[in-house]
Short mmCIF file of C-alpha atoms in Angstrom, two decimals:
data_model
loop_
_atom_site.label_atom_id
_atom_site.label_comp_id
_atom_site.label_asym_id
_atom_site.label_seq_id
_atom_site.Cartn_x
_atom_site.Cartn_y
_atom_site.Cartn_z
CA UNK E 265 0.00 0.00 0.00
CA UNK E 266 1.87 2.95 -1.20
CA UNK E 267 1.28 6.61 -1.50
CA UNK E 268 1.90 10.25 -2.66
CA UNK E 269 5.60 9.42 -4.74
CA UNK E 270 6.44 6.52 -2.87
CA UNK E 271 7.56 3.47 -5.26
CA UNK E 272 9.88 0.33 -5.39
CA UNK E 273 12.95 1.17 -7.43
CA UNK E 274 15.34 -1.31 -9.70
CA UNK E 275 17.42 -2.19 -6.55
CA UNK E 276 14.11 -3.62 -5.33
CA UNK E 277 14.23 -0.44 -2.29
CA UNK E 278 11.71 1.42 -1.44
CA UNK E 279 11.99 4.92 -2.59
CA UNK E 280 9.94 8.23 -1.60
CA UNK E 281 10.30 11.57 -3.37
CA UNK E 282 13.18 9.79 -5.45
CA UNK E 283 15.38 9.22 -2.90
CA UNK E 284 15.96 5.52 -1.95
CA UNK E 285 14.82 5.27 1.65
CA UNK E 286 17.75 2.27 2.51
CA UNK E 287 20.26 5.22 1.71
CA UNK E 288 18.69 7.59 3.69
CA UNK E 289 18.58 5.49 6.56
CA UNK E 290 22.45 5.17 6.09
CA UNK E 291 22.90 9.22 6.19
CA UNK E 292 20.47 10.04 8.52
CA UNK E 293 19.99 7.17 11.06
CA UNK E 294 17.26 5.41 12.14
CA UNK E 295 14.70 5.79 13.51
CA UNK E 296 13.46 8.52 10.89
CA UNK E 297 10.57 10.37 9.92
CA UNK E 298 10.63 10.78 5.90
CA UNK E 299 7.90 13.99 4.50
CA UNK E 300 6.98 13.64 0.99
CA UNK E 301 6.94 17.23 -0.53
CA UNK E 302 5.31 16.83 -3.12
CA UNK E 303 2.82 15.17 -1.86
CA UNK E 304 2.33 17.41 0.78
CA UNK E 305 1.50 20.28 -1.63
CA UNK E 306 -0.76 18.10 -3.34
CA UNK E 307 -2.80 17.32 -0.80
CA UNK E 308 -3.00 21.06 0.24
CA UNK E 309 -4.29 21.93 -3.44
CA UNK E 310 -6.41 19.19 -3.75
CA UNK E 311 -8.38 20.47 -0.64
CA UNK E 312 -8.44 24.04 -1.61
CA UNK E 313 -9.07 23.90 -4.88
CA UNK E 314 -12.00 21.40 -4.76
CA UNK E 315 -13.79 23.42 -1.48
CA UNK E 316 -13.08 26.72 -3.79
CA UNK E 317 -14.89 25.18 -7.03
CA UNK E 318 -18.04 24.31 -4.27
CA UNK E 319 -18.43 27.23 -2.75
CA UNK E 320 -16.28 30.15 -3.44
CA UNK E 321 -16.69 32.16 0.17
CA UNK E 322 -14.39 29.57 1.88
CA UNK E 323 -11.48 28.75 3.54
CA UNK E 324 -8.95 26.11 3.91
CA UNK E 325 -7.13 25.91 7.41
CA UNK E 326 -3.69 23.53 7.92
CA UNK E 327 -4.35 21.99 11.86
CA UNK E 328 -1.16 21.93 12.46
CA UNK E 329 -1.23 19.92 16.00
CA UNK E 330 -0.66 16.86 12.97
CA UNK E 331 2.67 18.21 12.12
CA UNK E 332 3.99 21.71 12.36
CA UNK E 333 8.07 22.63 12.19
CA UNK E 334 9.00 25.91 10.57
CA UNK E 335 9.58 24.35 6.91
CA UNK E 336 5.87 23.19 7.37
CA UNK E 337 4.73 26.43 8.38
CA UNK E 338 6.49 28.02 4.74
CA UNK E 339 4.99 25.04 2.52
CA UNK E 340 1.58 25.51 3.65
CA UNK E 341 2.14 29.40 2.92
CA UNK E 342 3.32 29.09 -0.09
CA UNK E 343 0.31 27.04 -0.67
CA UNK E 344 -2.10 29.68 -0.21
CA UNK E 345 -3.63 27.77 3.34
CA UNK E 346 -3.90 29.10 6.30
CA UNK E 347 -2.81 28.11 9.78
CA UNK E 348 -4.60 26.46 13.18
CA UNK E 349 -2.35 26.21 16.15
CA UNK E 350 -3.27 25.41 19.38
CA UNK E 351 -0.63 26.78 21.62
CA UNK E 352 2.15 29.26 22.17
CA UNK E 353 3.94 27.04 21.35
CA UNK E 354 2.54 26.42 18.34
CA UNK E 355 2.02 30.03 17.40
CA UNK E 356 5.58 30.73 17.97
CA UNK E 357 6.63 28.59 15.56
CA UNK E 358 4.57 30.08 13.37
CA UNK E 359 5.54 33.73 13.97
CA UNK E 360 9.63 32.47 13.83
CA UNK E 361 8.49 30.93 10.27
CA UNK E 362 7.06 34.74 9.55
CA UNK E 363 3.83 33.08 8.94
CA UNK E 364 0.88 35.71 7.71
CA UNK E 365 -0.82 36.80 11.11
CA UNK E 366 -3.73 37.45 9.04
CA UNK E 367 -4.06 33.27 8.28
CA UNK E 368 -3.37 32.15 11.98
CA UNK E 369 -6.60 31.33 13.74
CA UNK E 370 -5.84 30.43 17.29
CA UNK E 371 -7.47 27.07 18.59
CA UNK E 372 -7.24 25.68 22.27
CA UNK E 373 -9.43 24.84 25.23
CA UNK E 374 -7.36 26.70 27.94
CA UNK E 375 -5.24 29.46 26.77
CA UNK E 376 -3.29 31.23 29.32
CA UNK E 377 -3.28 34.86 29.24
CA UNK E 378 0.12 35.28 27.98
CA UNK E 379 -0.65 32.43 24.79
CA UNK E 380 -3.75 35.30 24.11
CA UNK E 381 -1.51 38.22 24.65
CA UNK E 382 0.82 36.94 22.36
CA UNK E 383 -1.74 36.51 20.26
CA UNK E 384 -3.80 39.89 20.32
CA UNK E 385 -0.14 41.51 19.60
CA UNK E 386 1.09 39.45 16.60
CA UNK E 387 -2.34 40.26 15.26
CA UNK E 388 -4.19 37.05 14.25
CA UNK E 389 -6.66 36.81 11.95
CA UNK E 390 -9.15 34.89 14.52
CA UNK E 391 -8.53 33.43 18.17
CA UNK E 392 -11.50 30.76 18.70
CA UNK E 393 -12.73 31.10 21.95
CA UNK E 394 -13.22 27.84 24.09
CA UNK E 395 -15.00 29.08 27.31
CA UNK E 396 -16.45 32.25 29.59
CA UNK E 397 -13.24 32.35 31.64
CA UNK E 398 -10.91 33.35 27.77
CA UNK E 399 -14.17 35.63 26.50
CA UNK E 400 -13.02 37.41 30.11
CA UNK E 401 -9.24 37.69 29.54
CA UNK E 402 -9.80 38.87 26.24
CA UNK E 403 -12.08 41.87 27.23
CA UNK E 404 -9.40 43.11 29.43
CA UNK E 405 -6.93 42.66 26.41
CA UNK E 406 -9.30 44.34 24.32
CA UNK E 407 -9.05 47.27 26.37
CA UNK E 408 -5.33 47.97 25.03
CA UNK E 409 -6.30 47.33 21.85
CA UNK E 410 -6.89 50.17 18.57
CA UNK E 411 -8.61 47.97 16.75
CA UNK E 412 -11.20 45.06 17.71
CA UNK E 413 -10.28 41.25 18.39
CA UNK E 414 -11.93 39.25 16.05
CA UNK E 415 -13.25 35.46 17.40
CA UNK E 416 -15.24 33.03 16.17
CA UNK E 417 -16.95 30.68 19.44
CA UNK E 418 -16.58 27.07 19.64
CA UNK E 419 -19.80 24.98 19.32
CA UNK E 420 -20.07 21.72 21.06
CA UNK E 421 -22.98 20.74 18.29
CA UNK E 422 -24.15 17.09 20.12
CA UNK E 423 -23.15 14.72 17.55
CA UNK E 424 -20.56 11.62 18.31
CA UNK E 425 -19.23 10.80 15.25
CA UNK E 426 -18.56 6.94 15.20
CA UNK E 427 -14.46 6.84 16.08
CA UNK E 428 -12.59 6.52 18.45
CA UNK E 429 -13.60 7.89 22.09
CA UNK E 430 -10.40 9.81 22.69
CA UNK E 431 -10.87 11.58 19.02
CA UNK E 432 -14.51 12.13 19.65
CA UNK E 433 -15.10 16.09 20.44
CA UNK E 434 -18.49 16.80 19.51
CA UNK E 435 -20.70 15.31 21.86
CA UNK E 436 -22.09 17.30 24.87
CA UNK E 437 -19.95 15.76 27.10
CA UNK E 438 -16.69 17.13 25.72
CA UNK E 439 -13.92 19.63 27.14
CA UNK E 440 -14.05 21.75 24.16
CA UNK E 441 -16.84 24.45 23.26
CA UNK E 442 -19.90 26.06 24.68
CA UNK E 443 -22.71 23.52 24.65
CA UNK E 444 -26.06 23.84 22.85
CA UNK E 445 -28.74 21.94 24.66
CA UNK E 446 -27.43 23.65 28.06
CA UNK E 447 -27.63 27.22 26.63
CA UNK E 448 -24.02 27.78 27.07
CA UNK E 449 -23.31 28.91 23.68
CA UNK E 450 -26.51 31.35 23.53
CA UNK E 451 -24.96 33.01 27.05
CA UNK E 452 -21.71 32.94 25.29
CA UNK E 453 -23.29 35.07 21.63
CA UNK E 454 -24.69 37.32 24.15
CA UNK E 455 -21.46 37.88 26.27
CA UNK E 456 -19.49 38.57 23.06
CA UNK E 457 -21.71 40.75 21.81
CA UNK E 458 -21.85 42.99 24.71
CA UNK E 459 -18.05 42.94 25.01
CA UNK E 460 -16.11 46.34 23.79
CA UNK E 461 -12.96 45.72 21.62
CA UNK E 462 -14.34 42.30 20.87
CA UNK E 463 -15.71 41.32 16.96
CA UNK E 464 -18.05 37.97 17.15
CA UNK E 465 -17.05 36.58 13.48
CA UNK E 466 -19.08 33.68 13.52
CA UNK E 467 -18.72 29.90 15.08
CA UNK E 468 -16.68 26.87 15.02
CA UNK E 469 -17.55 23.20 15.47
CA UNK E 470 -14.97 20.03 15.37
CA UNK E 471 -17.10 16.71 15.74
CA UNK E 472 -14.04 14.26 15.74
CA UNK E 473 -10.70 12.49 13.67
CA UNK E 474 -11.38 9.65 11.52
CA UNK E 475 -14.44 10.00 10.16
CA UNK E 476 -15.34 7.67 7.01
CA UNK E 477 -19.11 8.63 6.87
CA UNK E 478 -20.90 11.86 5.33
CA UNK E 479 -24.08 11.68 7.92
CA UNK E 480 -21.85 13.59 10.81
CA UNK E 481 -20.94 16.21 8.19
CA UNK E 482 -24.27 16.70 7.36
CA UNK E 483 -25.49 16.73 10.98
CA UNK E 484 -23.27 19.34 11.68
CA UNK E 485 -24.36 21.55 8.59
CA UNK E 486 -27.59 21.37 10.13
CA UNK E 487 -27.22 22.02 13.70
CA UNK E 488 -24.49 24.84 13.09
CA UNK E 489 -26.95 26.56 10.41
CA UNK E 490 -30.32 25.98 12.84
CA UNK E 491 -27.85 27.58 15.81
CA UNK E 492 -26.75 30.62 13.18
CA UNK E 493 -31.32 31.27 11.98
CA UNK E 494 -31.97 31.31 16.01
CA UNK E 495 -29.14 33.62 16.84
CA UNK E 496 -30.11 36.14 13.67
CA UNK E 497 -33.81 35.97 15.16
CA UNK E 498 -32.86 36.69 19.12
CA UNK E 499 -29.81 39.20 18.04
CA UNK E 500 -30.41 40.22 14.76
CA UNK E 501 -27.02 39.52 13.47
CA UNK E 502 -26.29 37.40 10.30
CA UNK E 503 -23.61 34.49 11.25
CA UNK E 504 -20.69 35.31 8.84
CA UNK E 505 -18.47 32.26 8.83
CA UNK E 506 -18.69 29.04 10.23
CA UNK E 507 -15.78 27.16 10.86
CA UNK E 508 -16.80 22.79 10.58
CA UNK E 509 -13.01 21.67 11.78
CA UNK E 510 -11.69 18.81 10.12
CA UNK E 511 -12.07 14.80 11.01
CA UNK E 512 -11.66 13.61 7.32
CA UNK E 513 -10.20 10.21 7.59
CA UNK E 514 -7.14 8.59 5.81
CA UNK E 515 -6.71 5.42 5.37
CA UNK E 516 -3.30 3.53 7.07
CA UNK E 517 -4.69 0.07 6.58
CA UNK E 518 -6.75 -1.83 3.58
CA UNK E 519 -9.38 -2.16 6.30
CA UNK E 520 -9.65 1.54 6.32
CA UNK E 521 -12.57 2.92 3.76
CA UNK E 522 -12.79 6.99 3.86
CA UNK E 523 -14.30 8.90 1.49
CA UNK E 524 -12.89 11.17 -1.17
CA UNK E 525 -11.91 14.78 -0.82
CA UNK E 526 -14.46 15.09 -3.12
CA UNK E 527 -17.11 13.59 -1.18
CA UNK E 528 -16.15 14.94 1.98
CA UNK E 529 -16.25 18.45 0.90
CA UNK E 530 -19.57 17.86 -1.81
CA UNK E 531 -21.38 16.76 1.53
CA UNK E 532 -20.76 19.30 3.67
CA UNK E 533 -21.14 22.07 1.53
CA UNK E 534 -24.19 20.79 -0.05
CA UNK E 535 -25.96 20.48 3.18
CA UNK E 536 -24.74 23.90 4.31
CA UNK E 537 -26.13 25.53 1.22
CA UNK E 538 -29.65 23.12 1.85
CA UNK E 539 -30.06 24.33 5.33
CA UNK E 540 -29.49 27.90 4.28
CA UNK E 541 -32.14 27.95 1.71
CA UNK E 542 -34.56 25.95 4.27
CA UNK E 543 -33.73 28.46 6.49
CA UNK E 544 -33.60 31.61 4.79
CA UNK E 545 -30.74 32.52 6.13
CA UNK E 546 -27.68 33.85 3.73
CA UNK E 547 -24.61 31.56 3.05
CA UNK E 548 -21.64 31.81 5.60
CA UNK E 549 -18.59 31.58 4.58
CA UNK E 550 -17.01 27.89 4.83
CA UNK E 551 -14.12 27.14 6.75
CA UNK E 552 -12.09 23.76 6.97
CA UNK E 553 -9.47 22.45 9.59
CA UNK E 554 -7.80 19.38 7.74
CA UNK E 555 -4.53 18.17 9.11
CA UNK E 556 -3.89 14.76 8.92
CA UNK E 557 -5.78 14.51 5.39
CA UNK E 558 -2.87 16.69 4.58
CA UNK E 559 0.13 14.92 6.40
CA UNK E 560 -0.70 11.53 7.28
CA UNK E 561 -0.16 9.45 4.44
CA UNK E 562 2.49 11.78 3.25
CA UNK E 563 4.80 10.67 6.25
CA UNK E 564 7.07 7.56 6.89
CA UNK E 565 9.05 6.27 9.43
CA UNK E 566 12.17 4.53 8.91
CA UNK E 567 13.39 2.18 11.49
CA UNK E 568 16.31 -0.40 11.80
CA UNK E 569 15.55 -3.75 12.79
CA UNK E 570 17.35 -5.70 16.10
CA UNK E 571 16.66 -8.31 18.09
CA UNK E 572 14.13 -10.89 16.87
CA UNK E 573 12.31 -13.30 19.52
CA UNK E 574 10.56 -16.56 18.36
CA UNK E 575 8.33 -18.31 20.45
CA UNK E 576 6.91 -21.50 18.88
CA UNK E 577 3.45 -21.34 18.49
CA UNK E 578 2.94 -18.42 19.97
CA UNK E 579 4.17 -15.12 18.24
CA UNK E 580 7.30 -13.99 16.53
CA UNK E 581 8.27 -10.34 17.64
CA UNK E 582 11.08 -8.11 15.51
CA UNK E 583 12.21 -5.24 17.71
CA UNK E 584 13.10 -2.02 16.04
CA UNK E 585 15.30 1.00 17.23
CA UNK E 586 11.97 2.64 18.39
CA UNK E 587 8.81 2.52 19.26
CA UNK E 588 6.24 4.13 21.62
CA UNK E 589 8.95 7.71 22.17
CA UNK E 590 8.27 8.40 17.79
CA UNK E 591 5.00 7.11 17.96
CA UNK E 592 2.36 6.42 20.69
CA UNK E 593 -0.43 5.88 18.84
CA UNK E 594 -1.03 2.09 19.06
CA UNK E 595 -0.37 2.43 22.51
CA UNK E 596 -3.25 5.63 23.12
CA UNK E 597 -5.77 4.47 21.00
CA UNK E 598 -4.79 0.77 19.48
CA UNK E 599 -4.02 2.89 16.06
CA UNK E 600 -3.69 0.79 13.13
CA UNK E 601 -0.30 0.71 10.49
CA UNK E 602 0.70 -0.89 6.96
CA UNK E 603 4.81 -1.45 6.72
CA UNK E 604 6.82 -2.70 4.58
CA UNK E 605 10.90 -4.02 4.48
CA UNK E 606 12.54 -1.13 3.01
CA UNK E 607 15.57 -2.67 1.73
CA UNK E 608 13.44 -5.59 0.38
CA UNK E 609 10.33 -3.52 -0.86
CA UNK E 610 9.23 -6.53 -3.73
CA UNK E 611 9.94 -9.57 -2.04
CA UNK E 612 6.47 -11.88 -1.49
CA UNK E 613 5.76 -12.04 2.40
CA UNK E 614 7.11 -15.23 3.86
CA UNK E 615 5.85 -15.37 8.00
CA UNK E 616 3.49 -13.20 10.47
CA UNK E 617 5.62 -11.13 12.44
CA UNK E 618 4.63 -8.58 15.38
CA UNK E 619 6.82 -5.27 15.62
CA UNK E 620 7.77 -4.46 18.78
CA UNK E 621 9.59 -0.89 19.87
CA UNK E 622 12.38 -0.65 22.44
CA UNK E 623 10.70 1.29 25.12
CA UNK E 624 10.11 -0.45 28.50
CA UNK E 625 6.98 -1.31 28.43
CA UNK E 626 5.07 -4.29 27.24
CA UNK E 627 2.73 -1.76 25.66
CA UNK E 628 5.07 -0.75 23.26
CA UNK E 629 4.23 -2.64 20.30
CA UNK E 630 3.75 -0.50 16.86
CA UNK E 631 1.99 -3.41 14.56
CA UNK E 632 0.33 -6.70 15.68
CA UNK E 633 0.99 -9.70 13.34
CA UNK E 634 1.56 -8.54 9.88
CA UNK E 635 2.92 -10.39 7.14
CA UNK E 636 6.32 -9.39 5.94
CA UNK E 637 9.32 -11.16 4.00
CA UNK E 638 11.86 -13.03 5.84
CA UNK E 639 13.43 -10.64 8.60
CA UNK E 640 16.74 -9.98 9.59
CA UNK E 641 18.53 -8.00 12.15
CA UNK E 642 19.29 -4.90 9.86
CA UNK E 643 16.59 -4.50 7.98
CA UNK E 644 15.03 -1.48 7.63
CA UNK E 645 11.47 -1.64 8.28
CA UNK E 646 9.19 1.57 7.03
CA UNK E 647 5.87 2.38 8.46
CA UNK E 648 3.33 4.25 6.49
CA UNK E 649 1.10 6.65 6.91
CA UNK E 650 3.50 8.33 10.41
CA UNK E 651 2.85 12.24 8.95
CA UNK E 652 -0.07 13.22 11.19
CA UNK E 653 0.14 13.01 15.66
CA UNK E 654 3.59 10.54 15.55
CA UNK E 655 6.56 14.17 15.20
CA UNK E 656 3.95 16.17 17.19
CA UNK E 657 3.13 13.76 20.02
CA UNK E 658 6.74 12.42 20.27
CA UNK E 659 8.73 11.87 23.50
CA UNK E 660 11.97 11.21 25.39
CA UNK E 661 10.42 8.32 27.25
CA UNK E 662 13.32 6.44 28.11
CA UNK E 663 15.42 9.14 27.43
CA UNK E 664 15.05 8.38 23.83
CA UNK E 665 16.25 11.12 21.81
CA UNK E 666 13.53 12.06 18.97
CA UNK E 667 14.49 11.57 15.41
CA UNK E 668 15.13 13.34 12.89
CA UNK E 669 12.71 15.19 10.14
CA UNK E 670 13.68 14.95 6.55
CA UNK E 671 11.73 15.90 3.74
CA UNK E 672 12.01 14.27 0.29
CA UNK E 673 11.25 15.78 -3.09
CA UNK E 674 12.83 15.67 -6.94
CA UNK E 675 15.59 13.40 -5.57
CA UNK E 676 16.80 15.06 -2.77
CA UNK E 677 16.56 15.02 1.06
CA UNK E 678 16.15 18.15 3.01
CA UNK E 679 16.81 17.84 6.69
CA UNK E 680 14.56 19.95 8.82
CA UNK E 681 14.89 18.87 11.99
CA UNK E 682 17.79 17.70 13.23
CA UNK E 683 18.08 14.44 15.68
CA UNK E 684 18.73 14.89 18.99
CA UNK E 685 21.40 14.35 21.03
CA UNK E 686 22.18 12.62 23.90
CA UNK E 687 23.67 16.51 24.83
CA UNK E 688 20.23 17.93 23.99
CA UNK E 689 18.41 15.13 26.73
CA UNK E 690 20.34 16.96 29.71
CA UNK E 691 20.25 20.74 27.79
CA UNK E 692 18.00 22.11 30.67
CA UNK E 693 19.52 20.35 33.75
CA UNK E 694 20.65 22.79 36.46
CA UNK E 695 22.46 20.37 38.48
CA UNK E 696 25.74 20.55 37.71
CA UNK E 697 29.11 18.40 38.28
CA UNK E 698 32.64 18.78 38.41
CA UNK E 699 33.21 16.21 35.63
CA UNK E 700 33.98 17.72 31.91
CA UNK E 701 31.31 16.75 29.28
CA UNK E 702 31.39 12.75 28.49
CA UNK E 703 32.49 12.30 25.16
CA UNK E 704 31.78 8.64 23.29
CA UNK E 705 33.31 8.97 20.30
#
């Protein structure tokens, strides 16, 4: 199962972005996180250009909690997106890349009230507001402010969206958003409203990851659009934008079915047009949050294969240099991966074997009994589909340093981040010894 560039070249390697992946193993190390380019961009037109031919008043918005580094930030610029982050963090990432403020809408469920200070100051284009206790902070930032903040509220619209229960965010009982059916987000329109230096834009909804069915989409076309007629009838102001998130689901296994851009975006905007007419309330202007549809199957991991334990009739395990620290997925939510033997990309699978990482814990297993060829220590085993929630969530469990970010394109290899050290594990220790730096070399 291959995607975006990736193919198997005359040395029988697999090869991404034409660079053989066995050789970039070699100069980079293992474990390694590979970012097709190209396919990266395409991905980012395909979504923009096929929301823009369905409804011109729109908006396509990278999440970058999938995968953000400064080189991301400048591809999905140049691109023509615009950016979500969900922290200071992540805004200051984006400000160091000289991102447009203008594209930055600010996400989060508990910004502090130096994140929104940072935020009100770099100027972004909208900060959507999570609770009563931000709308608060940012009145008293509004007051040093020329010109008005502009927000859109988060909507917790009621619907569960069949996935996972840790990706699930649109259901009442959610941390994010002002709820409907308890008249939170009414009490919130009115609060905005009567806040000075503060410009209610319009809302925002997010019903969930992983979605591979058009109902939710359409369920939240309908409650967002009902909430937008009741507010224009008890305020008398016409919803601008609404903002529907993302959840469009990839697929990392052949068991996975999503749905096309295409039908992703046909679905949603159809019903949002529908519910307008029924209403008779004029067409917002459509805003999108994808971020793994972007990344995820754009991104591979690279990993070198050690120690191999057999037991007879039981399992065969292959342990690779790393595991739950690059990629904690299967152990948060029992996520679901494809692989392949890099360095032996077209041989026929010969036995079951269950890839285990090196972290200490029995958890720490990345794929459960997949078919591969025969297995050696050596190998190099690549994981598909690692783009989205694997450099993002990443750790130094174990004192693991993270690895490496390269991205791939027209033949060559661009690193953009670099490994880290063993040096960089102890960089903020303030204890200090006598002893002169340990060298290994």
């Amino acid at each position: 199962m291959l995607f975006g560039t990736a193919r198997i070249n005359e040395l029988n390697h697999l090869e991404i972005g034409g660079c053989d992946t066995v050789d970039l193993a070699r100069e980079f190390g293992t474990p390694l996180y590979l970012m097709d380019e190209e396919y990266i961009r395409k991905n980012c037109r395909l979504y923009k250009h096929t929301l823009s031919k369905l409804h011109k008043n729109s908006e396509v918005i990278y999440a970058g909690k999938a995968f953000l580094t400064m080189g991301m930030c400048k591809i999905i610029e140049e691109e023509d997106l615009s950016l979500d982050v969900v922290s200071g963090g992540e805004l200051y990432t984006a400000i160091s890349a000289e991102f447009p403020a203008k594209r930055i809408y600010f996400h989060g469920n508990n910004k502090s009230y130096e994140e929104l200070r940072m935020a009100v100051k770099y100027g972004v284009g909208r900060i959507i507001v999570d609770n009563f206790y931000e709308l608060e902070m940012l009145k008293d930032l509004a007051k040093k402010q020329r010109s008005k903040i502009k927000i859109l509220l988060r909507i917790t619209p009621g619907i569960e969206a069949h996935t996972h229960d840790y990706i699930k965010t649109g259901q009442l009982d959610s941390k994010f958003g002002f709820g409907l059916e308890n008249g939170h987000a009414v009490m919130a329109v009115e609060h905005a409203l009567s806040s000075k230096g503060i410009k209610l834009m319009g809302f925002h909804c997010h019903i969930g990851s992983q979605i591979f069915e058009r109902e939710p989409f359409n369920m939240a076309a309908e409650v967002m659009l009902k909430f937008a007629r009741d507010i224009h009838e008890s305020f008398g102001i016409e919803t601008s934008e609404i903002d529907f998130g993302g959840g469009f689901g990839i697929k990392y296994t052949d068991d996975d079915r999503p749905l096309s851009v295409e039908n992703y975006l046909e679905t949603l905007v159809d019903s949002v047009k529908l519910w307008s007419e029924k209403l008779n309330i004029r067409v917002p202007k459509i805003l999108i949050e994808p971020g793994r549809a972007i990344v995820g199957a754009a991104g591979t991991t690279l990993y070198t294969v050690g120690s191999i334990k057999n037991i007879p009739g039981v399992r065969k395990y292959i342990s690779v240099d790393g595991g739950m620290s690059d990629n904690i997925r299967p152990a948060l939510y029992g996520a679901k991966y494809s692989a392949m033997i890099a360095n032996k990309a077209g041989n026929p699978p010969e036995e079951k074997v269950s890839v285990a990482g090196k972290c200490c814990e029995s958890g720490d297993m990345l794929i459960w009994d997949i078919e591969l060829p025969r297995v050696v220590p050596g190998d190099i085993l690549a994981i598909f589909c690692t783009g989205a929630y694997h450099y993002t969530m990443s750790s130094n469990y174990n004192m693991l340093p993270r690895p490496a970010v390269v991205f791939v394109k027209d033949g060559s290899a661009q690193l953009m981040v670099q490994r880290e050290t063993y040096e960089d594990l102890l960089r903020n220790e303030v204890f200090k010894t006598n002893k002169k730096s340990v060298s290994f070399a």
